[in-house]
XYZ file of C-alpha atoms in Angstrom:
763
model
C -78.734 -13.415 -128.784
C -75.933 -10.888 -129.074
C -76.086 -10.391 -125.290
C -75.646 -14.127 -124.617
C -72.761 -14.261 -127.127
C -70.974 -11.396 -125.328
C -71.332 -13.196 -121.963
C -69.833 -16.404 -123.383
C -66.882 -14.483 -124.894
C -66.279 -12.728 -121.521
C -66.297 -16.019 -119.558
C -63.902 -17.601 -122.074
C -61.564 -14.591 -121.818
C -61.521 -14.707 -117.955
C -60.677 -18.390 -117.951
C -57.251 -17.544 -119.345
C -56.365 -14.663 -117.001
C -57.873 -15.373 -113.554
C -55.169 -16.949 -111.249
C -55.374 -20.693 -111.068
C -55.085 -20.664 -107.279
C -58.035 -18.289 -106.970
C -60.641 -20.010 -109.096
C -60.776 -23.724 -109.719
C -60.383 -24.475 -113.406
C -61.191 -27.618 -115.195
C -58.880 -30.560 -114.690
C -57.935 -30.424 -118.372
C -54.226 -31.141 -118.933
C -52.107 -28.460 -120.570
C -48.647 -29.016 -122.054
C -46.332 -26.240 -120.868
C -44.501 -24.601 -123.745
C -42.648 -22.005 -121.666
C -42.192 -20.910 -117.997
C -41.892 -17.215 -117.154
C -40.987 -15.866 -113.697
C -42.084 -12.331 -112.854
C -41.351 -9.800 -110.038
C -38.426 -11.734 -108.536
C -35.719 -9.458 -107.125
C -33.384 -11.540 -104.998
C -33.915 -15.115 -106.158
C -32.971 -15.805 -109.776
C -35.495 -17.345 -112.173
C -33.609 -20.620 -112.661
C -33.648 -21.242 -108.890
C -37.395 -20.577 -108.687
C -38.046 -22.935 -111.639
C -36.016 -25.609 -109.824
C -38.209 -25.088 -106.736
C -41.312 -25.315 -108.978
C -40.092 -28.663 -110.363
C -41.914 -28.200 -113.708
C -40.108 -28.272 -117.024
C -41.051 -27.365 -120.585
C -43.106 -30.093 -122.151
C -44.611 -31.252 -118.837
C -48.350 -31.830 -118.756
C -50.079 -29.997 -115.881
C -53.564 -29.423 -114.583
C -55.235 -27.721 -111.629
C -54.424 -30.423 -109.114
C -50.745 -30.533 -110.121
C -50.341 -26.745 -109.994
C -52.129 -26.530 -106.649
C -49.732 -29.133 -105.196
C -46.699 -27.238 -106.565
C -48.084 -24.028 -105.063
C -48.286 -25.556 -101.576
C -44.755 -26.933 -101.832
C -43.358 -23.529 -102.785
C -45.106 -21.831 -99.866
C -43.513 -24.372 -97.526
C -40.082 -23.049 -98.536
C -40.794 -19.873 -96.569
C -39.182 -17.702 -99.251
C -42.305 -16.154 -100.736
C -45.025 -13.911 -99.338
C -47.332 -14.478 -102.343
C -47.367 -16.781 -105.406
C -49.781 -16.696 -108.363
C -49.963 -18.932 -111.434
C -51.335 -17.804 -114.803
C -51.595 -19.750 -118.044
C -51.672 -17.808 -121.306
C -51.579 -19.824 -124.532
C -49.827 -22.787 -122.871
C -47.283 -20.455 -121.230
C -47.006 -20.820 -117.416
C -46.486 -17.428 -115.795
C -45.374 -17.423 -112.134
C -45.913 -14.090 -110.357
C -44.215 -13.986 -106.979
C -43.665 -11.658 -104.066
C -40.522 -12.508 -102.115
C -40.375 -12.432 -98.320
C -38.127 -9.604 -97.145
C -34.665 -10.157 -95.683
C -34.031 -9.252 -92.044
C -31.493 -6.426 -91.931
C -31.195 -6.080 -88.143
C -32.863 -7.255 -84.930
C -32.872 -4.997 -81.892
C -34.451 -5.000 -78.446
C -35.526 -2.144 -76.230
C -36.654 -2.015 -72.612
C -34.875 -5.216 -71.565
C -32.778 -4.776 -68.432
C -33.016 -8.158 -66.718
C -32.035 -10.286 -69.728
C -29.281 -9.018 -72.023
C -29.488 -8.833 -75.828
C -26.884 -11.565 -76.368
C -28.792 -14.031 -74.193
C -32.041 -13.414 -76.087
C -30.469 -13.524 -79.564
C -28.783 -16.844 -78.828
C -32.205 -18.473 -78.319
C -34.094 -16.960 -81.267
C -34.956 -18.560 -84.593
C -34.828 -15.285 -86.492
C -31.392 -13.972 -87.354
C -29.979 -11.039 -89.277
C -29.684 -11.731 -93.066
C -32.264 -14.524 -92.813
C -35.535 -14.436 -94.739
C -38.282 -12.860 -92.655
C -41.245 -15.095 -91.868
C -44.112 -14.044 -89.672
C -44.315 -17.508 -88.115
C -40.642 -17.336 -87.096
C -41.229 -13.968 -85.436
C -44.192 -15.383 -83.510
C -42.112 -18.378 -82.414
C -39.317 -16.038 -81.309
C -41.730 -13.964 -79.225
C -42.840 -17.199 -77.541
C -39.214 -18.086 -76.800
C -38.544 -14.658 -75.255
C -41.713 -14.987 -73.191
C -40.477 -18.335 -71.840
C -37.090 -16.803 -70.995
C -38.811 -14.132 -68.960
C -41.097 -16.659 -67.296
C -38.054 -18.659 -66.210
C -36.650 -15.454 -64.737
C -39.948 -14.856 -62.916
C -41.427 -12.099 -65.116
C -44.831 -13.523 -66.004
C -46.379 -10.105 -66.628
C -43.809 -9.059 -69.244
C -45.240 -7.631 -72.489
C -43.633 -7.932 -75.937
C -44.372 -5.592 -78.855
C -42.628 -6.305 -82.184
C -42.290 -3.527 -84.770
C -41.414 -4.167 -88.430
C -39.757 -1.294 -90.346
C -39.632 -1.551 -94.143
C -36.339 -0.678 -95.852
C -35.215 -0.440 -99.440
C -34.319 -3.541 -101.474
C -37.043 -5.558 -99.759
C -35.358 -5.508 -96.339
C -36.826 -5.035 -92.866
C -35.632 -4.059 -89.418
C -37.227 -5.776 -86.435
C -37.446 -4.141 -83.036
C -38.961 -6.004 -80.118
C -39.986 -3.671 -77.341
C -40.054 -5.417 -73.954
C -42.010 -4.119 -70.992
C -40.589 -6.240 -68.165
C -42.920 -5.120 -65.372
C -42.251 -6.890 -62.048
C -41.168 -10.308 -60.870
C -43.906 -12.789 -60.029
C -43.076 -14.184 -56.599
C -44.267 -17.326 -54.839
C -46.685 -16.223 -52.146
C -47.568 -19.608 -50.698
C -46.666 -23.311 -50.950
C -49.205 -25.821 -49.683
C -49.325 -29.603 -49.338
C -52.475 -31.714 -49.369
C -52.511 -35.293 -48.128
C -49.406 -35.176 -45.922
C -49.864 -36.717 -42.477
C -46.408 -38.068 -41.653
C -44.365 -34.962 -42.438
C -45.452 -31.396 -41.763
C -45.690 -28.638 -44.353
C -42.684 -26.991 -42.744
C -40.572 -30.119 -43.148
C -41.567 -30.606 -46.788
C -40.952 -26.941 -47.589
C -37.413 -27.453 -46.368
C -36.947 -30.385 -48.774
C -37.935 -28.657 -52.012
C -35.860 -26.016 -53.794
C -38.825 -23.725 -54.491
C -39.289 -21.288 -51.613
C -41.894 -18.814 -50.457
C -40.955 -15.188 -51.001
C -39.398 -13.642 -47.892
C -37.622 -10.346 -47.341
C -34.315 -12.051 -46.497
C -34.142 -14.047 -49.756
C -32.596 -11.191 -51.678
C -29.847 -13.353 -53.213
C -31.975 -16.410 -53.941
C -33.882 -17.317 -57.105
C -35.878 -20.042 -55.345
C -38.828 -17.755 -54.615
C -39.467 -17.158 -58.333
C -41.824 -19.577 -60.070
C -40.076 -21.893 -62.512
C -41.921 -24.957 -63.924
C -38.631 -26.835 -64.318
C -37.792 -26.201 -60.667
C -41.222 -27.465 -59.609
C -40.672 -30.676 -61.601
C -37.303 -31.032 -59.875
C -39.074 -30.529 -56.531
C -41.416 -33.404 -57.351
C -38.352 -35.625 -57.711
C -36.960 -34.291 -54.414
C -40.218 -35.087 -52.603
C -40.433 -38.524 -54.162
C -36.832 -39.251 -53.226
C -37.355 -38.003 -49.678
C -40.335 -40.298 -49.062
C -38.645 -43.288 -50.695
C -35.649 -42.755 -48.426
C -37.990 -42.591 -45.431
C -39.588 -45.963 -46.256
C -42.767 -44.901 -48.058
C -42.468 -47.031 -51.173
C -46.041 -46.335 -52.382
C -45.654 -42.557 -52.291
C -47.128 -40.729 -55.276
C -47.700 -37.111 -56.260
C -51.272 -36.834 -57.462
C -51.010 -33.349 -58.891
C -49.113 -30.092 -58.761
C -51.092 -26.911 -59.330
C -49.560 -23.462 -59.810
C -52.151 -20.676 -59.620
C -51.304 -17.101 -60.498
C -53.207 -14.110 -59.155
C -55.162 -11.876 -61.516
C -52.586 -9.106 -61.222
C -49.761 -11.568 -62.167
C -47.856 -10.634 -59.015
C -47.982 -13.882 -57.006
C -48.119 -17.641 -57.397
C -49.802 -20.169 -55.123
C -48.361 -23.679 -55.508
C -50.173 -26.753 -54.212
C -48.725 -30.278 -54.091
C -51.346 -33.006 -53.699
C -49.712 -36.212 -52.448
C -50.491 -39.697 -51.183
C -47.878 -40.828 -48.656
C -48.896 -44.496 -48.539
C -47.667 -46.957 -45.920
C -44.182 -47.333 -44.499
C -42.252 -50.467 -45.504
C -39.281 -52.425 -44.226
C -36.840 -54.592 -46.098
C -37.658 -58.295 -45.821
C -35.455 -60.985 -47.277
C -32.328 -59.620 -48.942
C -30.258 -61.871 -51.178
C -28.225 -61.899 -54.362
C -28.181 -64.033 -57.462
C -25.112 -64.654 -59.642
C -23.363 -67.357 -61.578
C -19.938 -65.740 -61.176
C -17.794 -67.924 -58.926
C -15.153 -65.213 -58.433
C -17.369 -63.326 -56.015
C -16.751 -64.036 -52.352
C -20.170 -64.792 -50.888
C -19.171 -63.471 -47.461
C -18.084 -60.124 -48.889
C -21.280 -59.783 -50.947
C -23.345 -60.679 -47.850
C -21.503 -57.986 -45.866
C -22.473 -55.454 -48.532
C -26.186 -56.296 -48.688
C -26.879 -57.583 -45.173
C -27.294 -54.100 -43.573
C -30.545 -53.798 -45.534
C -32.193 -56.754 -43.786
C -35.123 -55.757 -41.526
C -34.213 -52.075 -41.775
C -36.616 -49.406 -42.993
C -37.041 -49.339 -46.739
C -34.700 -46.738 -48.219
C -33.950 -46.320 -51.901
C -30.680 -44.647 -50.934
C -29.544 -47.884 -49.288
C -30.354 -49.804 -52.477
C -28.328 -47.362 -54.581
C -25.429 -47.552 -52.116
C -25.480 -51.359 -52.168
C -25.480 -51.419 -55.988
C -22.609 -48.936 -56.074
C -20.620 -50.974 -53.565
C -21.289 -54.215 -55.466
C -20.064 -52.615 -58.693
C -17.032 -51.225 -56.929
C -16.227 -54.632 -55.466
C -16.623 -56.213 -58.902
C -14.516 -53.457 -60.463
C -11.723 -54.178 -57.995
C -11.805 -57.787 -59.204
C -11.392 -56.610 -62.808
C -15.011 -56.668 -64.028
C -15.450 -53.339 -65.792
C -18.991 -53.582 -67.197
C -20.922 -55.390 -64.487
C -24.683 -54.866 -64.402
C -26.585 -55.127 -61.109
C -30.387 -55.045 -61.110
C -32.489 -54.971 -57.936
C -35.651 -57.082 -58.121
C -38.277 -55.902 -55.625
C -41.181 -57.988 -54.343
C -43.647 -55.886 -52.319
C -45.744 -57.620 -49.633
C -48.520 -55.208 -48.715
C -49.852 -57.474 -45.954
C -46.815 -57.365 -43.667
C -45.483 -54.132 -45.212
C -42.159 -55.662 -46.237
C -40.214 -55.558 -49.477
C -38.039 -58.518 -50.407
C -35.101 -57.633 -52.640
C -32.852 -59.742 -54.817
C -29.735 -58.207 -56.363
C -29.296 -59.900 -59.730
C -25.638 -59.689 -60.725
C -25.215 -60.097 -64.466
C -22.620 -62.018 -66.365
C -19.238 -60.340 -66.671
C -15.681 -61.134 -67.632
C -12.419 -59.736 -66.365
C -10.937 -57.161 -68.665
C -7.529 -55.650 -69.326
C -6.827 -52.016 -70.060
C -5.873 -51.968 -73.731
C -5.216 -48.241 -74.187
C -5.355 -45.040 -72.180
C -6.160 -42.135 -74.500
C -5.729 -38.609 -73.153
C -7.636 -35.759 -74.799
C -7.939 -32.051 -74.209
C -4.381 -31.451 -72.936
C -3.130 -28.975 -75.503
C -0.434 -27.695 -73.124
C 0.189 -30.303 -70.455
C 2.417 -33.183 -71.485
C 0.834 -36.633 -71.556
C 3.383 -38.016 -69.110
C 2.343 -35.476 -66.467
C -1.136 -37.024 -66.529
C -0.121 -40.647 -67.053
C 2.235 -40.706 -64.067
C -0.746 -40.025 -61.785
C -2.466 -43.236 -62.901
C -2.329 -46.143 -60.508
C -2.181 -48.698 -63.338
C -0.728 -48.916 -66.839
C -1.836 -50.157 -70.227
C -1.960 -53.931 -70.160
C -2.882 -54.151 -66.474
C -6.112 -55.620 -65.121
C -8.900 -53.069 -64.873
C -9.522 -51.978 -61.286
C -12.382 -49.668 -60.357
C -10.798 -48.451 -57.117
C -7.542 -47.590 -58.851
C -9.484 -45.828 -61.601
C -11.273 -43.582 -59.096
C -8.015 -42.855 -57.297
C -6.279 -42.045 -60.590
C -8.964 -39.553 -61.549
C -8.722 -37.862 -58.143
C -4.938 -37.607 -58.409
C -5.170 -35.964 -61.841
C -7.811 -33.570 -60.525
C -5.644 -32.747 -57.503
C -2.857 -31.514 -59.791
C -4.826 -28.278 -60.079
C -4.150 -27.975 -63.818
C -7.649 -28.870 -65.017
C -11.158 -27.537 -64.516
C -12.590 -30.977 -65.031
C -11.355 -34.559 -65.442
C -13.574 -37.304 -66.835
C -12.577 -40.928 -67.450
C -14.869 -43.067 -69.570
C -14.664 -46.824 -70.017
C -15.007 -47.676 -73.729
C -16.046 -51.147 -74.827
C -13.897 -51.738 -77.927
C -15.652 -54.925 -78.994
C -12.661 -57.097 -78.254
C -12.840 -59.928 -75.792
C -11.596 -58.973 -72.307
C -10.364 -55.539 -73.440
C -11.354 -52.002 -72.532
C -10.067 -48.556 -73.499
C -10.027 -45.591 -71.152
C -10.752 -42.145 -72.592
C -9.339 -39.475 -70.294
C -10.881 -36.110 -71.177
C -9.422 -33.075 -69.408
C -10.319 -29.418 -69.664
C -7.264 -27.298 -68.998
C -7.393 -24.078 -67.025
C -4.989 -21.195 -66.641
C -2.162 -22.197 -64.328
C 0.011 -19.140 -64.826
C -0.880 -16.022 -62.935
C 0.397 -12.498 -62.690
C -1.342 -10.732 -59.867
C -1.370 -7.329 -58.341
C -3.626 -6.933 -55.396
C -4.353 -5.545 -52.036
C -6.554 -6.024 -49.052
C -6.992 -5.569 -45.376
C -7.134 -7.820 -42.359
C -7.483 -7.239 -38.671
C -4.279 -9.253 -38.186
C -1.904 -7.775 -40.769
C -3.617 -4.458 -41.541
C -3.514 -3.014 -45.054
C -1.433 -4.938 -47.553
C -0.345 -4.888 -51.199
C 0.871 -7.813 -53.237
C 2.572 -8.426 -56.570
C 3.537 -11.844 -57.777
C 3.969 -14.212 -60.663
C 3.411 -17.931 -60.524
C 3.167 -20.921 -62.823
C 1.944 -24.214 -61.401
C 2.495 -26.086 -64.659
C 5.766 -24.611 -65.920
C 6.321 -25.497 -69.616
C 3.552 -28.090 -69.312
C 5.829 -30.334 -67.221
C 3.975 -29.964 -63.926
C 6.745 -27.907 -62.332
C 5.843 -25.103 -59.919
C 7.676 -21.767 -60.185
C 6.678 -18.631 -58.324
C 7.922 -15.284 -57.065
C 6.039 -13.010 -54.723
C 6.394 -9.644 -52.998
C 4.035 -8.621 -50.196
C 4.053 -5.307 -48.398
C 1.836 -4.969 -45.329
C 1.623 -2.970 -42.144
C 2.900 -5.913 -40.106
C 4.995 -7.814 -42.613
C 7.060 -7.301 -45.772
C 7.989 -10.468 -47.615
C 9.845 -11.534 -50.744
C 10.199 -15.155 -51.784
C 11.082 -17.309 -54.794
C 10.351 -21.020 -54.950
C 10.653 -23.858 -57.443
C 9.304 -27.411 -57.190
C 9.946 -30.407 -59.419
C 7.221 -32.993 -58.582
C 8.921 -35.939 -60.301
C 12.690 -35.812 -59.973
C 14.393 -37.981 -62.617
C 10.920 -39.304 -63.594
C 10.532 -40.871 -60.164
C 7.868 -40.092 -57.588
C 10.238 -37.790 -55.714
C 9.526 -34.121 -55.146
C 12.426 -31.682 -54.934
C 12.642 -27.914 -54.721
C 14.129 -24.834 -53.134
C 12.988 -21.579 -51.521
C 14.726 -18.226 -51.175
C 13.093 -15.728 -48.852
C 13.434 -12.442 -47.030
C 10.868 -11.393 -44.431
C 10.542 -8.408 -42.159
C 7.839 -8.538 -39.487
C 6.812 -6.149 -36.747
C 5.471 -7.384 -33.423
C 5.375 -3.864 -31.966
C 1.768 -4.020 -30.790
C 1.946 -7.325 -28.979
C 5.651 -7.740 -28.068
C 7.515 -4.442 -28.775
C 10.068 -5.811 -31.290
C 10.663 -6.515 -35.010
C 12.403 -9.330 -36.900
C 14.311 -9.313 -40.181
C 15.020 -12.718 -41.754
C 16.832 -13.822 -44.893
C 17.519 -17.391 -45.895
C 17.122 -20.358 -48.201
C 15.750 -23.868 -47.956
C 16.083 -27.095 -49.915
C 13.467 -29.861 -49.768
C 12.850 -33.376 -51.025
C 9.880 -35.698 -50.519
C 8.456 -39.035 -51.591
C 5.291 -41.114 -51.233
C 5.344 -43.952 -48.717
C 1.903 -45.313 -49.557
C -0.918 -44.124 -51.773
C -2.037 -41.644 -49.109
C 1.054 -40.973 -47.016
C 4.111 -38.855 -47.740
C 7.477 -38.193 -46.155
C 9.583 -35.096 -46.843
C 12.849 -33.572 -45.641
C 13.872 -29.930 -45.529
C 17.134 -28.183 -44.782
C 17.115 -24.436 -44.166
C 19.632 -21.829 -43.202
C 18.663 -18.308 -42.299
C 19.965 -15.218 -40.581
C 17.487 -13.574 -38.188
C 17.823 -10.170 -36.565
C 15.726 -9.200 -33.555
C 15.621 -5.428 -33.818
C 13.422 -2.395 -33.329
C 13.054 -3.193 -29.632
C 11.187 -0.386 -27.900
C 12.804 1.364 -24.972
C 9.738 0.456 -22.911
C 9.867 -3.214 -23.880
C 10.003 -6.004 -21.352
C 13.461 -6.883 -20.074
C 12.866 -10.417 -21.309
C 12.535 -9.036 -24.842
C 15.383 -6.502 -24.618
C 17.684 -9.373 -23.686
C 16.794 -11.095 -26.988
C 18.032 -8.258 -29.191
C 20.736 -9.361 -31.614
C 21.537 -11.519 -34.641
C 20.926 -15.274 -34.866
C 21.992 -17.810 -37.460
C 19.780 -20.901 -37.564
C 20.791 -24.009 -39.462
C 18.117 -26.693 -39.189
C 16.907 -29.933 -40.701
C 13.312 -31.057 -40.472
C 11.098 -33.827 -41.701
C 7.339 -34.054 -42.234
C 5.217 -37.188 -42.240
C 1.748 -36.675 -43.741
C -1.361 -38.755 -44.284
C -4.043 -37.556 -46.727
C -7.295 -39.429 -46.176
C -9.774 -36.675 -46.996
C -11.981 -36.958 -50.080
C -10.883 -33.624 -51.554
C -7.618 -31.762 -51.053
C -9.188 -28.279 -51.379
C -12.765 -28.574 -50.090
C -12.919 -31.760 -47.985
C -16.266 -33.043 -46.759
C -15.131 -36.356 -45.286
C -11.968 -38.182 -44.254
C -8.957 -37.413 -42.107
C -5.588 -35.704 -42.569
C -2.695 -35.616 -40.146
C 0.777 -34.099 -40.288
C 3.768 -34.633 -37.974
C 6.655 -32.127 -38.092
C 10.015 -32.438 -36.360
C 12.781 -29.827 -36.581
C 16.325 -30.030 -35.256
C 18.305 -26.770 -35.191
C 21.984 -26.649 -34.273
C 23.690 -28.203 -37.305
C 25.917 -25.161 -37.466
C 24.753 -21.667 -36.554
C 24.311 -20.387 -33.001
C 20.762 -21.624 -32.263
C 19.984 -25.080 -30.862
C 16.491 -26.476 -30.338
C 14.239 -29.419 -31.109
C 10.642 -28.803 -32.133
C 7.877 -31.365 -32.629
C 4.350 -30.561 -33.840
C 1.201 -32.496 -34.759
C -1.852 -31.400 -36.781
C -4.986 -33.517 -37.298
C -8.083 -32.599 -39.322
C -11.170 -34.800 -39.456
C -14.249 -34.082 -41.600
C -17.702 -35.602 -41.515
C -20.537 -34.849 -43.937
C -23.999 -34.686 -42.381
C -25.532 -33.643 -45.714
C -24.048 -32.104 -48.847
C -24.183 -28.648 -47.245
C -23.584 -29.388 -43.533
C -20.027 -30.451 -42.740
C -18.560 -31.172 -39.305
C -14.866 -30.471 -38.831
C -12.535 -31.404 -35.965
C -9.049 -29.867 -35.924
C -6.405 -30.715 -33.362
C -3.012 -29.013 -33.153
C -0.166 -29.296 -30.713
C 3.538 -28.539 -30.484
C 6.470 -28.525 -28.087
C 9.916 -26.947 -28.428
C 12.942 -27.188 -26.131
C 16.552 -26.049 -26.291
C 19.701 -28.105 -25.843
C 23.448 -27.432 -25.617
C 22.589 -25.168 -22.686
C 20.531 -22.956 -25.029
C 17.155 -21.580 -24.040
C 14.389 -21.284 -26.618
C 14.588 -17.836 -28.170
C 11.623 -15.484 -28.364
C 11.381 -15.742 -32.166
C 11.089 -19.558 -32.073
C 8.327 -19.845 -29.479
C 4.634 -20.492 -30.088
C 2.117 -17.635 -30.157
C -1.664 -17.998 -30.333
C -4.453 -15.573 -31.231
C -5.891 -13.815 -34.264
C -6.143 -16.282 -37.168
C -4.904 -19.165 -35.016
C -7.348 -18.577 -32.141
C -10.419 -16.382 -32.937
C -11.714 -14.502 -29.923
C -8.225 -13.298 -28.968
C -5.908 -10.703 -30.471
C -2.730 -11.879 -32.270
C -0.486 -13.284 -29.506
C -3.360 -12.419 -27.184
C -3.075 -15.398 -24.845
C -0.195 -17.096 -23.097
C 2.809 -15.948 -21.035
C 3.018 -12.164 -20.643
C 5.171 -9.628 -18.785
C 2.412 -7.637 -17.133
C 4.944 -5.256 -15.538
C 6.073 -3.781 -18.878
C 4.401 -0.716 -20.340
C 2.943 -2.674 -23.265
C 2.335 -5.813 -21.204
C 4.362 -7.690 -23.846
C 3.483 -11.212 -24.962
C 6.428 -13.611 -24.574
C 5.162 -16.765 -26.259
C 5.521 -20.279 -24.898
C 7.262 -23.592 -25.469
C 4.072 -25.690 -25.378
C 0.965 -25.104 -27.478
C -2.274 -26.997 -28.175
C -5.674 -26.219 -29.667
C -8.813 -28.238 -30.382
C -11.450 -26.786 -32.696
C -14.891 -28.077 -33.671
C -16.774 -26.311 -36.442
C -19.936 -26.820 -38.456
C -20.056 -25.460 -41.998
C -23.601 -24.462 -42.962
C -25.388 -22.721 -45.849
C -26.846 -19.305 -45.096
C -30.671 -19.190 -45.460
C -31.864 -17.180 -48.415
C -28.497 -17.198 -50.197
C -27.973 -19.440 -53.221
C -25.013 -21.866 -52.849
C -23.742 -20.773 -56.281
C -22.703 -17.434 -54.775
C -20.001 -19.190 -52.750
C -21.141 -17.803 -49.389
C -21.050 -20.164 -46.401
C -21.319 -19.801 -42.676
C -19.707 -21.741 -39.853
C -20.247 -22.160 -36.136
C -17.121 -22.989 -34.170
C -15.740 -23.641 -30.711
C -12.008 -23.588 -30.050
C -10.131 -24.547 -26.917
C -6.405 -24.387 -26.206
C -3.484 -22.732 -24.517
C 0.145 -21.750 -24.923
C 2.367 -21.998 -21.860
C 5.862 -22.666 -20.571
C 8.887 -20.383 -20.812
C 12.587 -20.905 -20.043
C 13.209 -17.585 -18.277
C 12.778 -17.217 -14.544
C 10.061 -14.610 -14.392
C 10.883 -13.454 -10.886
C 7.238 -12.618 -10.369
C 7.011 -10.489 -13.513
C 5.734 -13.148 -15.923
C 2.117 -14.256 -15.845
C 1.872 -17.803 -17.170
C -1.159 -19.972 -16.599
C -1.674 -23.317 -18.337
C -5.461 -23.209 -17.906
C -7.282 -23.747 -21.238
C -8.889 -20.801 -22.994
C -12.193 -21.253 -24.844
C -14.017 -19.147 -27.400
C -17.191 -19.689 -29.417
C -18.297 -17.886 -32.512
C -19.776 -17.653 -35.954
C -18.050 -16.868 -39.232
C -18.975 -16.053 -42.824
C -16.765 -16.801 -45.808
C -17.384 -15.507 -49.324
C -15.398 -16.692 -52.322
C -16.075 -13.450 -54.135
C -15.042 -12.594 -57.721
C -12.519 -10.068 -56.394
C -10.951 -12.338 -53.800
C -11.751 -14.214 -50.582
C -13.645 -12.397 -47.855
C -13.917 -13.784 -44.339
C -15.411 -12.419 -41.146
C -15.288 -14.210 -37.778
C -17.122 -13.081 -34.669
C -15.972 -14.867 -31.525
C -16.428 -14.417 -27.793
C -13.818 -15.625 -25.315
C -15.839 -17.514 -22.698
C -12.782 -18.747 -20.774
C -9.715 -16.507 -20.420
C -7.227 -15.052 -17.965
C -7.313 -11.454 -16.796
C -4.102 -10.593 -18.608
C -5.222 -12.052 -21.983
C -6.225 -9.717 -24.798
C -9.516 -10.517 -26.540
C -10.909 -9.566 -29.937
C -14.579 -9.990 -30.883
C -14.461 -9.502 -34.654
C -11.754 -10.517 -37.102
C -11.885 -10.001 -40.846
C -9.819 -10.498 -43.963
C -10.483 -9.370 -47.493
C -8.349 -8.835 -50.533
C -8.297 -8.831 -54.283
C -6.110 -9.725 -57.222
C -6.301 -8.508 -60.790
């Protein structure tokens, strides 16, 4: 009996002291007289009681305490929590999670610490949670997978510190990149594997793809490739094309991937009936028919649908309808393999521009931006003018990016335009140097500001010292004189150039020029320029041609010129389509002792085959003649070669005194060139690196001279032709360009040059 009594007393005693979350007690309610928090170091007791959400006098039982326990664990602040009840007192015994003191990485070379830390959930001074560390390891693993390191290993190490703190070190064993060994297609009959491999951005690993990331497996890139394939087939007429599956298999050693696209090409379709549906009477049915009629009976092409929708919206925008919705309704006829399409043009109303809000221009004055807009507040909205306005603001060169968003303000027939610009540095102080096969070694120091005081004014000064030419110049341009679309400015210059190698003389010029210009139409400009300069022909070698020795002396040239320009290209800096032409005429003899008339023409035409393949056609011609019984002086004639005609040395073609020791080039009064080039990407090199290649052919000649050669001057008007290939790199330290050209048509006395290069830097 005494033994049984002892057992009962022991069980009753344990019921008060065994943690409630360890052994299930009875569901008897207990009124809490007091709450005591134990072992807390960092979090004060009042805060923990507020998390517990139990107050003195509350009635609790097992179920209530178990629910409170789970809620407190969810906070992520505690490593362990125990409840005890002693004589209606609730005792909470906790163990706090440590605080992260520092997070470090070791072994990572391919991905820097800052890049990894920016993606992680765990941060210094945050509470350490094991789950957060595991999530962070998963994030780092994904970063390395995106970079192609599928075999990377990650080993976290936790170091305990005083005051319940920890240091975390994640050791990274990067191993090697996992390359794409093979790409296969299953189900393709119309297009070969080779063709489809050229469409997608993922590439098989090759030795020449040293600068490309396309041969590294990236799931996001593969998903993008699925869109590229789908788009390619839809543009080729295969409207039923589907991708059944995409499988990426990795080898056991984690070194290579094999990617397989399983596809169903389907049948090829044509467009059937093409029509439009609208209740808007403002639309000219003939114009709409002209937009959509090219689709009729042509091969199905989603690109043509997108282009038609874009053109319909543009046409509507030009009529003042800012928020027009156009939906294509397709009706597929599988029997005759035709797709009928109806363009449903939604309801729309003409709108006015209520406000033009400009944002992001902390330095540039509002008026500098507003004056480039082709419409004002209160005018009818016009989509074509909006696009042109954005391009004009972008062409200022003051902003990295220009975005214009149409904002529906909820008012009838009203729209706001939000113009968001991101300014870039327009002032520049540069010191640099470089080398070119034309000018030799050179050094440069200059200061420029394209947006002086935020008013759009251009101010610059520059000093260049080179083997062939020393130059100093100062220029200033006001783009809007008296707030009118009139450009005015001046130039002051001093230039010393040596032509010792090609013509055995030097020139030393000093002068000034004043210019003014204005727009004739939206894309054409007319400008005038008056210049006066003093030119010395000096440094003539004793062995120079007699025709050059006779030119030695000082000349004062006072001239007036005008330039008529048309800018029809889509981009002023990197055009891919459109045309530009420039006509220059110069009359010298308004004072001074030099009299001539010079007329020149330059035409550039661009055509985009794809986004990366651009055709260019460049024509150039000029003619100069003297009057008032003056011949055209040596310094005013045309010279071709070097940068102006790859395949030949500077001044390497044209009239030449072959009897002189140096066989001096004499230049000519008539010049013309015609150049065709194709800009292409270089295989294996990512476009982001700014490296492009070009194939080119150039034909032309320079001929005609006033002097009677008396058998000494060789002058043949036959055209010269060269073909070649060039590489241009917009490198971080400056532009680099190399041209390799072979003169396939030349005269015996011409001087050729196979390779020509230029590189330089500024800092």
